mmCIF file of C-alpha atoms and ligand atoms in Angstrom:
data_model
loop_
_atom_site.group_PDB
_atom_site.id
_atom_site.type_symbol
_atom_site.label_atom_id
_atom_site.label_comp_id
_atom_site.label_asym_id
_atom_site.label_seq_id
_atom_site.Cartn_x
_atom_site.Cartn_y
_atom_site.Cartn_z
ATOM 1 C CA UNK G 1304 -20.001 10.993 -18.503
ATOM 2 C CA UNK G 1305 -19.733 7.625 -16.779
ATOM 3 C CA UNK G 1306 -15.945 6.303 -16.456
ATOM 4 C CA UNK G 1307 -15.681 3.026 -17.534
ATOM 5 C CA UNK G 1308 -13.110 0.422 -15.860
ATOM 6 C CA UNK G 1309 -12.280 -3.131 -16.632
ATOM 7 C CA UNK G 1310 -10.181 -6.230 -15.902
ATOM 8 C CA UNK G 1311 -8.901 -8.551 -18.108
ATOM 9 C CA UNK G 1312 -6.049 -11.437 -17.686
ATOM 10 C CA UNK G 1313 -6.332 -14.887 -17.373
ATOM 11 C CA UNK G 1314 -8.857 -17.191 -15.583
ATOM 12 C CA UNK G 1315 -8.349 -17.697 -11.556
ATOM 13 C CA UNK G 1316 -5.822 -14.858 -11.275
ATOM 14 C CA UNK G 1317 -8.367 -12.506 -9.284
ATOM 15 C CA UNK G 1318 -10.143 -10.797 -11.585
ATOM 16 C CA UNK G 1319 -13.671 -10.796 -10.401
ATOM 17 C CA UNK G 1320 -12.212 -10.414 -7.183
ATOM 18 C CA UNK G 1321 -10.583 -7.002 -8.071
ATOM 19 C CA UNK G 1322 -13.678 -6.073 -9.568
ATOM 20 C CA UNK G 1323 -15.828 -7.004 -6.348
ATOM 21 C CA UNK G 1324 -13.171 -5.238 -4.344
ATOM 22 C CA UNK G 1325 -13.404 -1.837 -6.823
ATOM 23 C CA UNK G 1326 -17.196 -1.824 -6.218
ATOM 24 C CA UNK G 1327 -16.696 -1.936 -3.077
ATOM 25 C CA UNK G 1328 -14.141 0.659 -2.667
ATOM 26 C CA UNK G 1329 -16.165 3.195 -4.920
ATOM 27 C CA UNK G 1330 -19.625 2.486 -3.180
ATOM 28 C CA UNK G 1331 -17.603 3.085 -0.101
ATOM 29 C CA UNK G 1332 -16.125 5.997 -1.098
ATOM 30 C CA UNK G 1333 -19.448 8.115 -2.125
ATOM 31 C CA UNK G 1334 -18.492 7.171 -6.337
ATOM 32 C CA UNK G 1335 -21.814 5.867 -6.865
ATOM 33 C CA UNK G 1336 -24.162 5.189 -8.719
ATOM 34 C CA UNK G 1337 -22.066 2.514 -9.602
ATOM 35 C CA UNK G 1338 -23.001 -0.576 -12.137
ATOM 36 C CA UNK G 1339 -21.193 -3.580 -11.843
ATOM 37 C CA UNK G 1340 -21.102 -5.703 -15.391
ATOM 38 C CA UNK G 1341 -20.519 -9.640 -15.165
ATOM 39 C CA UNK G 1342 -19.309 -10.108 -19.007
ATOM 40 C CA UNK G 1343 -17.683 -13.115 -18.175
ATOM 41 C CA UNK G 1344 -20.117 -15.937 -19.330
ATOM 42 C CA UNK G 1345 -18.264 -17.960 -16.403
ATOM 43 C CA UNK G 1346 -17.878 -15.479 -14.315
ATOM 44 C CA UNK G 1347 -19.768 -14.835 -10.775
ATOM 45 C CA UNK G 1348 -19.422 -11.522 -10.002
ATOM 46 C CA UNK G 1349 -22.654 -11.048 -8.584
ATOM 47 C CA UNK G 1350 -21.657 -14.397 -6.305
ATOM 48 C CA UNK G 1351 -18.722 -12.377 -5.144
ATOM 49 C CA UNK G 1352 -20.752 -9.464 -4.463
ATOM 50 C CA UNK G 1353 -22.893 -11.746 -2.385
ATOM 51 C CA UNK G 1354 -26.082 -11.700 -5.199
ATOM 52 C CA UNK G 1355 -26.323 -15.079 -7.228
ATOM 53 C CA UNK G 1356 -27.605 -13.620 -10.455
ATOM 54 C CA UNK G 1357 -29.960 -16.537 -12.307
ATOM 55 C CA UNK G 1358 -31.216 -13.839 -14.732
ATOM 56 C CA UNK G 1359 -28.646 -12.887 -18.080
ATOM 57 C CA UNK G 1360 -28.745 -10.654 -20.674
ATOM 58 C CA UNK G 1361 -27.678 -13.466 -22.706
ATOM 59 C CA UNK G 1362 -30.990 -15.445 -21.748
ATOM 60 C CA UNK G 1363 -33.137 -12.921 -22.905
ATOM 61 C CA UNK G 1364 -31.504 -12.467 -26.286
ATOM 62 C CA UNK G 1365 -32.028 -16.424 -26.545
ATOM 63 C CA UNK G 1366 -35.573 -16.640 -25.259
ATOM 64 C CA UNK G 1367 -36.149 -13.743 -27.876
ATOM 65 C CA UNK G 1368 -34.664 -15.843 -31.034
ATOM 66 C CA UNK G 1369 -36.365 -19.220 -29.843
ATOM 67 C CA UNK G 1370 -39.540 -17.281 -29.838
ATOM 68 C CA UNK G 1371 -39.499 -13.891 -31.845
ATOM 69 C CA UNK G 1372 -43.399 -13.816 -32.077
ATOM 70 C CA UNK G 1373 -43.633 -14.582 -28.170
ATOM 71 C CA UNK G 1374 -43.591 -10.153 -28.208
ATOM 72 C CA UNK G 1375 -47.055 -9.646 -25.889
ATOM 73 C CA UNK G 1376 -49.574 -7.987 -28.414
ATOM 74 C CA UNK G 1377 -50.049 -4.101 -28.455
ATOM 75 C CA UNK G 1378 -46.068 -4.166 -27.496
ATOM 76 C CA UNK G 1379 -43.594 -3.377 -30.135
ATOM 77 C CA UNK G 1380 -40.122 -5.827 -30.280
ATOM 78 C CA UNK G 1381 -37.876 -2.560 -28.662
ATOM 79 C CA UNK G 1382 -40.623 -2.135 -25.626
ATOM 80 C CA UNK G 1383 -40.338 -5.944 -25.308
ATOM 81 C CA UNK G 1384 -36.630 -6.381 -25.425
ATOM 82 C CA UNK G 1385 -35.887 -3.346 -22.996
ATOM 83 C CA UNK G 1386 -38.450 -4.261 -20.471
ATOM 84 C CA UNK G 1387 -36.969 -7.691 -19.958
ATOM 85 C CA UNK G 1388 -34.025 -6.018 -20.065
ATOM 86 C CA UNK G 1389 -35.483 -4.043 -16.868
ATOM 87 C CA UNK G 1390 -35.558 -7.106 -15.018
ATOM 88 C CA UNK G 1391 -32.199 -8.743 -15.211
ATOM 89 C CA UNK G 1392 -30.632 -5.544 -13.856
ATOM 90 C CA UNK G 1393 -30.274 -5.718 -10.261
ATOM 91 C CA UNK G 1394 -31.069 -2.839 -7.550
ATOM 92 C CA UNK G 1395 -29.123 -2.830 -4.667
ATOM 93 C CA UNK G 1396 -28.574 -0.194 -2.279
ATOM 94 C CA UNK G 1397 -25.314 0.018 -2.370
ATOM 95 C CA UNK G 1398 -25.114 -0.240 -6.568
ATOM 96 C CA UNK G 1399 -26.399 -2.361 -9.618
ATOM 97 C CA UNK G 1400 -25.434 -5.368 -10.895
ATOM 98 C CA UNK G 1401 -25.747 -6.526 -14.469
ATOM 99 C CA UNK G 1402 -25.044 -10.515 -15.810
ATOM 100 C CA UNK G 1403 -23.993 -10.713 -19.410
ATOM 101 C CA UNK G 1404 -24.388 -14.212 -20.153
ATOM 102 C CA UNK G 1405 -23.842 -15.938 -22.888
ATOM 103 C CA UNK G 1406 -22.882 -14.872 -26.181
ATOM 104 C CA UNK G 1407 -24.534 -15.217 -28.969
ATOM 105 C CA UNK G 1408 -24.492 -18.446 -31.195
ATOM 106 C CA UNK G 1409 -24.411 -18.432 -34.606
ATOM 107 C CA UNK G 1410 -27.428 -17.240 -35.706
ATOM 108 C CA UNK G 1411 -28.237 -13.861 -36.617
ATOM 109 C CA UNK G 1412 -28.644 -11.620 -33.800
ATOM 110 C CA UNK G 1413 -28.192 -8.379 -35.471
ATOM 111 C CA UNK G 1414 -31.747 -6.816 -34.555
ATOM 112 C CA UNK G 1415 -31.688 -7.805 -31.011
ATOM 113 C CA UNK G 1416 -28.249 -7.362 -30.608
ATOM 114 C CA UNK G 1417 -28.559 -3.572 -32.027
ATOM 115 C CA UNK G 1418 -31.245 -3.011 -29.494
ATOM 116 C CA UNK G 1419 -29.285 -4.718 -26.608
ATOM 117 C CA UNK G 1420 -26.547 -2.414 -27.492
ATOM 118 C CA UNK G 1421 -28.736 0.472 -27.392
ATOM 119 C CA UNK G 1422 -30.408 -0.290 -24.042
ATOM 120 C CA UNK G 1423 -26.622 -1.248 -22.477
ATOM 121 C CA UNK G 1424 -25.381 2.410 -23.969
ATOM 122 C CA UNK G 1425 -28.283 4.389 -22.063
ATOM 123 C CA UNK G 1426 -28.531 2.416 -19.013
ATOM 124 C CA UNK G 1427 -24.719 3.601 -18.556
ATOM 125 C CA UNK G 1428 -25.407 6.938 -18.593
ATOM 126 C CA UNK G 1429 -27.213 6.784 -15.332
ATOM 127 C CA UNK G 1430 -23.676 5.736 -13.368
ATOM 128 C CA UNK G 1431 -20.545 7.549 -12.247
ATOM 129 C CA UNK G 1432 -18.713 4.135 -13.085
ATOM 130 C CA UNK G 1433 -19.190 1.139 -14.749
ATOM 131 C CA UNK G 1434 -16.643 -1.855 -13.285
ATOM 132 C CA UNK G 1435 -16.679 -4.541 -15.975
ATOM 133 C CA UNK G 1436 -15.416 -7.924 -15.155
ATOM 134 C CA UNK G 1437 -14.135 -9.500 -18.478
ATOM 135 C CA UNK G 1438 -13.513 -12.642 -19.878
ATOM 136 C CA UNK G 1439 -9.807 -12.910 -21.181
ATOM 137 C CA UNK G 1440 -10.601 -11.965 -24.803
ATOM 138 C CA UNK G 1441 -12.728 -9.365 -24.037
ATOM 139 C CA UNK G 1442 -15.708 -9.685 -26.685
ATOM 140 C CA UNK G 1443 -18.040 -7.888 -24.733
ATOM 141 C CA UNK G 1444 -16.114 -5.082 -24.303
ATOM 142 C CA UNK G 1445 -15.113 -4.891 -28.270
ATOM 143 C CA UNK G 1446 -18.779 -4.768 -29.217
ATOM 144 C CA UNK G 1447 -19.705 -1.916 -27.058
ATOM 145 C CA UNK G 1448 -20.540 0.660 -29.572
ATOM 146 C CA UNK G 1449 -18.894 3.299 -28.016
ATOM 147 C CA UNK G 1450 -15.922 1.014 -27.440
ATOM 148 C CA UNK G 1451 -13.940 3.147 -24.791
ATOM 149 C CA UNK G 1452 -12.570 2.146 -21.650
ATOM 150 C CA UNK G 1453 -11.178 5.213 -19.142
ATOM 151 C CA UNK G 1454 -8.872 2.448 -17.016
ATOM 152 C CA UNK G 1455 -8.195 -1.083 -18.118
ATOM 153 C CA UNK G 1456 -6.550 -3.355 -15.323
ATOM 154 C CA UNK G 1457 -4.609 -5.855 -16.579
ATOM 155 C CA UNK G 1458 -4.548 -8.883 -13.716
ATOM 156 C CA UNK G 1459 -2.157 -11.056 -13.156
ATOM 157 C CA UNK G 1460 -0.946 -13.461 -10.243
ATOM 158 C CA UNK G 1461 2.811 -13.588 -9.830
ATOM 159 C CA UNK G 1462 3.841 -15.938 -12.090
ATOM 160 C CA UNK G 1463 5.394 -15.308 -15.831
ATOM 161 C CA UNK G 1464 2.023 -17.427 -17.397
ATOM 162 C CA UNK G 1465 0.003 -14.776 -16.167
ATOM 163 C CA UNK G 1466 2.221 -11.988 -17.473
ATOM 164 C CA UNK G 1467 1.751 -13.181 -20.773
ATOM 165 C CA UNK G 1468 -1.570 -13.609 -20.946
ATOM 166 C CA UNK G 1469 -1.094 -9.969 -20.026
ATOM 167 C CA UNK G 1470 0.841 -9.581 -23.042
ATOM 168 C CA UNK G 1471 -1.260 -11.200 -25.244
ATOM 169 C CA UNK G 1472 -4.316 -9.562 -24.346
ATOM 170 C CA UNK G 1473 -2.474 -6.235 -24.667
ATOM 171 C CA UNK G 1474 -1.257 -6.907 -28.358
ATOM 172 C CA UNK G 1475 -5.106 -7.968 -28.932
ATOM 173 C CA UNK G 1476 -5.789 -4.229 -27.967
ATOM 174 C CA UNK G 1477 -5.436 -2.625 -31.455
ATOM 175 C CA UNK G 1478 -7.514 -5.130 -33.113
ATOM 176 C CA UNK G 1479 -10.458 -4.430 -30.687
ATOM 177 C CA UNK G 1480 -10.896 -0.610 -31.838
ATOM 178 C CA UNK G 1481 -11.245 0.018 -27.948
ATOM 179 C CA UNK G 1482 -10.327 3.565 -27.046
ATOM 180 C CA UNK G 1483 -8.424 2.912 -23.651
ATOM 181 C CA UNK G 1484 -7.548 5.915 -21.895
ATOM 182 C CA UNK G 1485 -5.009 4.575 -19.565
ATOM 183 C CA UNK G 1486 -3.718 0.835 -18.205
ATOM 184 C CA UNK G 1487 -1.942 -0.797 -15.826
ATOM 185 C CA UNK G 1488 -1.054 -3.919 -14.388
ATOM 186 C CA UNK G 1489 -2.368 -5.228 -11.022
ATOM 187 C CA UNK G 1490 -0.610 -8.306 -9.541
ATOM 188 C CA UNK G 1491 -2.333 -10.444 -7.373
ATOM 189 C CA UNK G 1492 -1.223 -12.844 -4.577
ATOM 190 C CA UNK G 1493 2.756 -11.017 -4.712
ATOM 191 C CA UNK G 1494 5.611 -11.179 -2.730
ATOM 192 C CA UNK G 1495 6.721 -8.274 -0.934
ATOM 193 C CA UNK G 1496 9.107 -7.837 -3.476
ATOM 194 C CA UNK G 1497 8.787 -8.817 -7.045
ATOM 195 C CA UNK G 1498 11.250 -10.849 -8.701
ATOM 196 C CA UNK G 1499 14.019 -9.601 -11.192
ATOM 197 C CA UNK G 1500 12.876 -12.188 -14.060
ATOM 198 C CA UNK G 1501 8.685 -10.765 -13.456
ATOM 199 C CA UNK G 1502 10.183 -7.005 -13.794
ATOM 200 C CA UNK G 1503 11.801 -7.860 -16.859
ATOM 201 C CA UNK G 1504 8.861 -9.303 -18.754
ATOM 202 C CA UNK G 1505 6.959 -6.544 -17.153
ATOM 203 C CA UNK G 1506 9.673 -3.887 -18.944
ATOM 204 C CA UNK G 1507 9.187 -6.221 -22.132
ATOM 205 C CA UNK G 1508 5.590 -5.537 -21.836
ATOM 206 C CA UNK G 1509 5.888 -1.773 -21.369
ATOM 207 C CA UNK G 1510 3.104 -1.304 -19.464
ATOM 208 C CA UNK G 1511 3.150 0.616 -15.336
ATOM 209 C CA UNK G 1512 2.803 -1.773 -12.612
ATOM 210 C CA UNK G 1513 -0.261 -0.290 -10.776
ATOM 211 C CA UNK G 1514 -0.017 -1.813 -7.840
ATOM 212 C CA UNK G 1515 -0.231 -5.460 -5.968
ATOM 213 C CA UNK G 1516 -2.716 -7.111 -3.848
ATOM 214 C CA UNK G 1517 -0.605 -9.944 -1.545
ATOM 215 C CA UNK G 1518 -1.961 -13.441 -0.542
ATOM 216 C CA UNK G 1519 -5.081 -12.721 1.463
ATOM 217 C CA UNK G 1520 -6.519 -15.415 3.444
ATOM 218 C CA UNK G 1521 -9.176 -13.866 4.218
ATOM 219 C CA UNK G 1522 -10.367 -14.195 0.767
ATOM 220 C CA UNK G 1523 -10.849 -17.892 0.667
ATOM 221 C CA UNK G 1524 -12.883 -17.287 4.034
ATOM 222 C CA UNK G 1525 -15.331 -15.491 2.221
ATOM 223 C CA UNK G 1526 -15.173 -17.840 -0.209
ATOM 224 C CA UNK G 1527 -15.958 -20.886 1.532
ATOM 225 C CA UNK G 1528 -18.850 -19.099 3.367
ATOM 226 C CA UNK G 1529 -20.328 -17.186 0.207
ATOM 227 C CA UNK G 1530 -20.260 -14.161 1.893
ATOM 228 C CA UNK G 1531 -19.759 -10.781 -0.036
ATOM 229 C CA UNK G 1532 -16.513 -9.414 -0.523
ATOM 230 C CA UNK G 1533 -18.694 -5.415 -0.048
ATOM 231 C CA UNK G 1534 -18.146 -7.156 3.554
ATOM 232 C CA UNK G 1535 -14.606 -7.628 3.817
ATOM 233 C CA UNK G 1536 -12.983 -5.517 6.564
ATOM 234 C CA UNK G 1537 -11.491 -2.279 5.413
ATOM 235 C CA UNK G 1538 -8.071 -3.164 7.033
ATOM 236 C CA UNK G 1539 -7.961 -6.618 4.968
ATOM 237 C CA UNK G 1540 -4.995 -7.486 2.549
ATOM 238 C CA UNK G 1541 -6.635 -7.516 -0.385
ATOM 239 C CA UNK G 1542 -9.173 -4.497 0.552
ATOM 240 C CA UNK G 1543 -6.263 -2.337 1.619
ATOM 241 C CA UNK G 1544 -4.309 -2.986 -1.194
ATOM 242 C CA UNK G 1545 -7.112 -2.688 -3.692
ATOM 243 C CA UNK G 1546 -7.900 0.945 -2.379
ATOM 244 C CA UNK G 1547 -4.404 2.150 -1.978
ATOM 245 C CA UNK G 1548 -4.604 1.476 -6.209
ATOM 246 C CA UNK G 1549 -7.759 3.091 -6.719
ATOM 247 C CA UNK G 1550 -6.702 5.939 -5.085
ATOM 248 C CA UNK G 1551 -3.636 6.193 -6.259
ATOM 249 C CA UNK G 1552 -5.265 6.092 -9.943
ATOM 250 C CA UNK G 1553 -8.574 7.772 -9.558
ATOM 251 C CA UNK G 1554 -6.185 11.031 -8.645
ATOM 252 C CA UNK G 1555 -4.646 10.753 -12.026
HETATM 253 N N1 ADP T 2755 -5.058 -11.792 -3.483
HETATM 254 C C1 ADP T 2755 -5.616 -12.999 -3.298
HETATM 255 N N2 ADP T 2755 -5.274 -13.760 -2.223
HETATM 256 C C2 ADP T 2755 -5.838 -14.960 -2.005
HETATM 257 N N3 ADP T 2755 -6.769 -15.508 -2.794
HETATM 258 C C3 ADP T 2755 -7.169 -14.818 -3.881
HETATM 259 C C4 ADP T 2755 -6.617 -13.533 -4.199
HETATM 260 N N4 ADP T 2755 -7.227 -13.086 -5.327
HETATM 261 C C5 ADP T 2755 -8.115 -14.033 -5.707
HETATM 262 N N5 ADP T 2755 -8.080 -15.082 -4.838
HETATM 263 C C6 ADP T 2755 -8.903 -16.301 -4.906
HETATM 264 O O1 ADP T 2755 -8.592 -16.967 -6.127
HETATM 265 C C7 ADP T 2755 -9.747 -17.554 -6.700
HETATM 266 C C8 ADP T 2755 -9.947 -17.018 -8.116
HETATM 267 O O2 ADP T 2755 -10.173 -15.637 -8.058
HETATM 268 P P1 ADP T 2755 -11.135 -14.892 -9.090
HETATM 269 O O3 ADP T 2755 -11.195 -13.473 -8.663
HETATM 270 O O4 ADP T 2755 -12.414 -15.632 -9.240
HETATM 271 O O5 ADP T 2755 -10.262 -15.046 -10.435
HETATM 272 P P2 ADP T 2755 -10.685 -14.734 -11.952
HETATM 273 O O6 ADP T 2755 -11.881 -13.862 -11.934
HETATM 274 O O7 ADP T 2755 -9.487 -14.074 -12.544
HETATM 275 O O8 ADP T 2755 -10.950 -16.071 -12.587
HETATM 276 C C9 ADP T 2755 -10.905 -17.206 -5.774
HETATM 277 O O9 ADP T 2755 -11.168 -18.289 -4.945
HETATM 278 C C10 ADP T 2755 -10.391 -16.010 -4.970
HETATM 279 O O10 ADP T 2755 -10.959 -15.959 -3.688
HETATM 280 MG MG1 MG T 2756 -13.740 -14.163 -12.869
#
C-alpha cells in the first residue's frame, strides 16, 4: 500500500516548500517511486521541483465537457479520459509529478469526475508515497474516494494567524470523512525557541509539534533563480530540518 502524506495551512507559510523538500528527502533516501500531487489550483509545486507543469488534470476534465463528442472514433470515453490522463503525469527520474488544476465549475462532472477518480486511485498504487501539496481547505483531498491520509502536516510560520488557520483546518477534519492516521504540526521560518503565547495556542490546539524548519536564506536563492529545491544542499536549513522530521516520523 502506498502511504499517503499531505500539507495543509495557510497560503505563503511553506507549504509547497515542505512538500518539495519531502520529495526530495524520500527520493534521496531510496522511498521511491514517489508521486508528487500539486492539488493546489495556485500552487507550483512542480516550479519548486524545478518542472513548470502547463498540463492539469483540471484542463482535461474541461476540454472533455467543452467537447464531450471530441472522444477519437473506435475509442470509448474511459480509454479517452485515461490516456490524456497519461500525458499530464510527469516522468522524472528521480519521481512523478502530477498538476491538479482547477476544480470543477458548476456543471455536472459526475461521469468524468468518477473516471478521474478511478484513474487517480490506480495510478497510486504504483508509489511507495504520494506527497500531496494542498490548498488550505483541502477539497481535493476530501474527494479522494478512499479518503485516507497516513501523515497530515499541518504548516504554519511562527506567527498565531498561522496557528489558527491550523486550527481551523483541523476542526474542518471531521467534516471531510478523511481517515488520517496521524498529524502534526510543522513550523516554518522559527526561532530557536518558540514563544510561550505560540505553545499555548499550540496546547489549545492539541495537536504534537513535529518539528521546525528556521529562516533559510537559501530558499529565496533558489527562488529567485528557479532552480529546484531536489538541488538544495543536504546541509541547508530548511533541508536539514525537513529530514530530521521525516525521520523522526517515518520511524513511527
Ligand atoms: N523556512 C523558510 N525560510 C525562508 N523562506 C521560506 C521558508 N519556507 C518557505 N519560504 C519561502 O516563502 C515563500 C512561500 O513559500 P511556499 O512554500 O510557496 O508557501 P505555501 O505553499 O504555503 O503558499 C517562498 O518564496 C519560499 O521560498
Ligand atoms: Mg503552495
Amino acid at each position: 500500500m502506498s502511504k499517503v502524506i499531505a500539507v495543509a495551512g495557510k497560503g505563503g507559510v511553506g507549504k509547497t516548500t515542505l512538500a518539495a523538500l519531502m520529495v526530495r528527502y524520500l527520493t534521496k533516501n531510496n522511498l521511491s517511486p514517489v508521486l508528487a500531487v500539486d492539488a493546489d489550483p495556485n500552487s507550483n509545486l512542480g516550479e519548486t521541483l524545478g518542472n513548470p507543469v502547463t498540463k492539469t488534470v483540471g484542463d482535461i476534465r474541461e476540454n472533455f465537457m467543452k467537447d464531450p463528442q471530441g472522444v477519437p472514433s473506435g475509442m470509448d470515453k474511459v480509454n479517452y479520459i485515461e490516456m490524456m490522463m497519461n500525458q499530464v503525469l510527469i516522468e522524472e527520474k528521480e519521481y512523478d509529478l502530477i498538476v491538479m488544476g482547477r476544480q470543477e465549475g458548476t456543471g455536472c462532472y459526475c461521469m468524468v469526475n468518477n473516471i478521474l477518480h478511478r484513474f487517480m486511485e490506480e495510478l497510486s498504487k504504483d508509489y511507495k508515497y504520494l506527497v500531496v501539496d494542498n490548498e488550505a481547505g483541502m477539497e481535493h483531498l476530501s474527494r479522494r474516494t478512499s479518503g485516507n491520509v497516513d501523515l497530515l502536516f499541518l504548516v504554519t510560520d511562527y506567527s498565531l494567524r498561522g496557528l489558527r488557520a491550523v486550527k481551523r483546518i483541523h476542526g474542518l477534519l471531521d467534516e471531510l470523512k478523511l481517515t488520517i492516521g496521524s498529524m502534526g504540526i510543522v513550523v516554518t521560518r522559527a526561532p530557536e525557541k518558540l514563544g510561550q503565547a505560540f505553545l499555548a495556542e499550540v496546547e489549545d490546539i492539541g495537536l504534537p509539534i513535529w518539528g521546525t524548519i528556521p529562516d533559510d536564506g537559501d530558499l529565496m536563492d533558489f527562488d529567485m533563480e528557479r532552480k529546484s529545491l531536489m538541488d538544495m544542499k543536504d546541509n541547508a536549513l530548511s533541508v536539514h530540518a525537513t529530514d530530521t522530521i521525516m525521520e523522526k516520523v517515518l520511524k513511527n
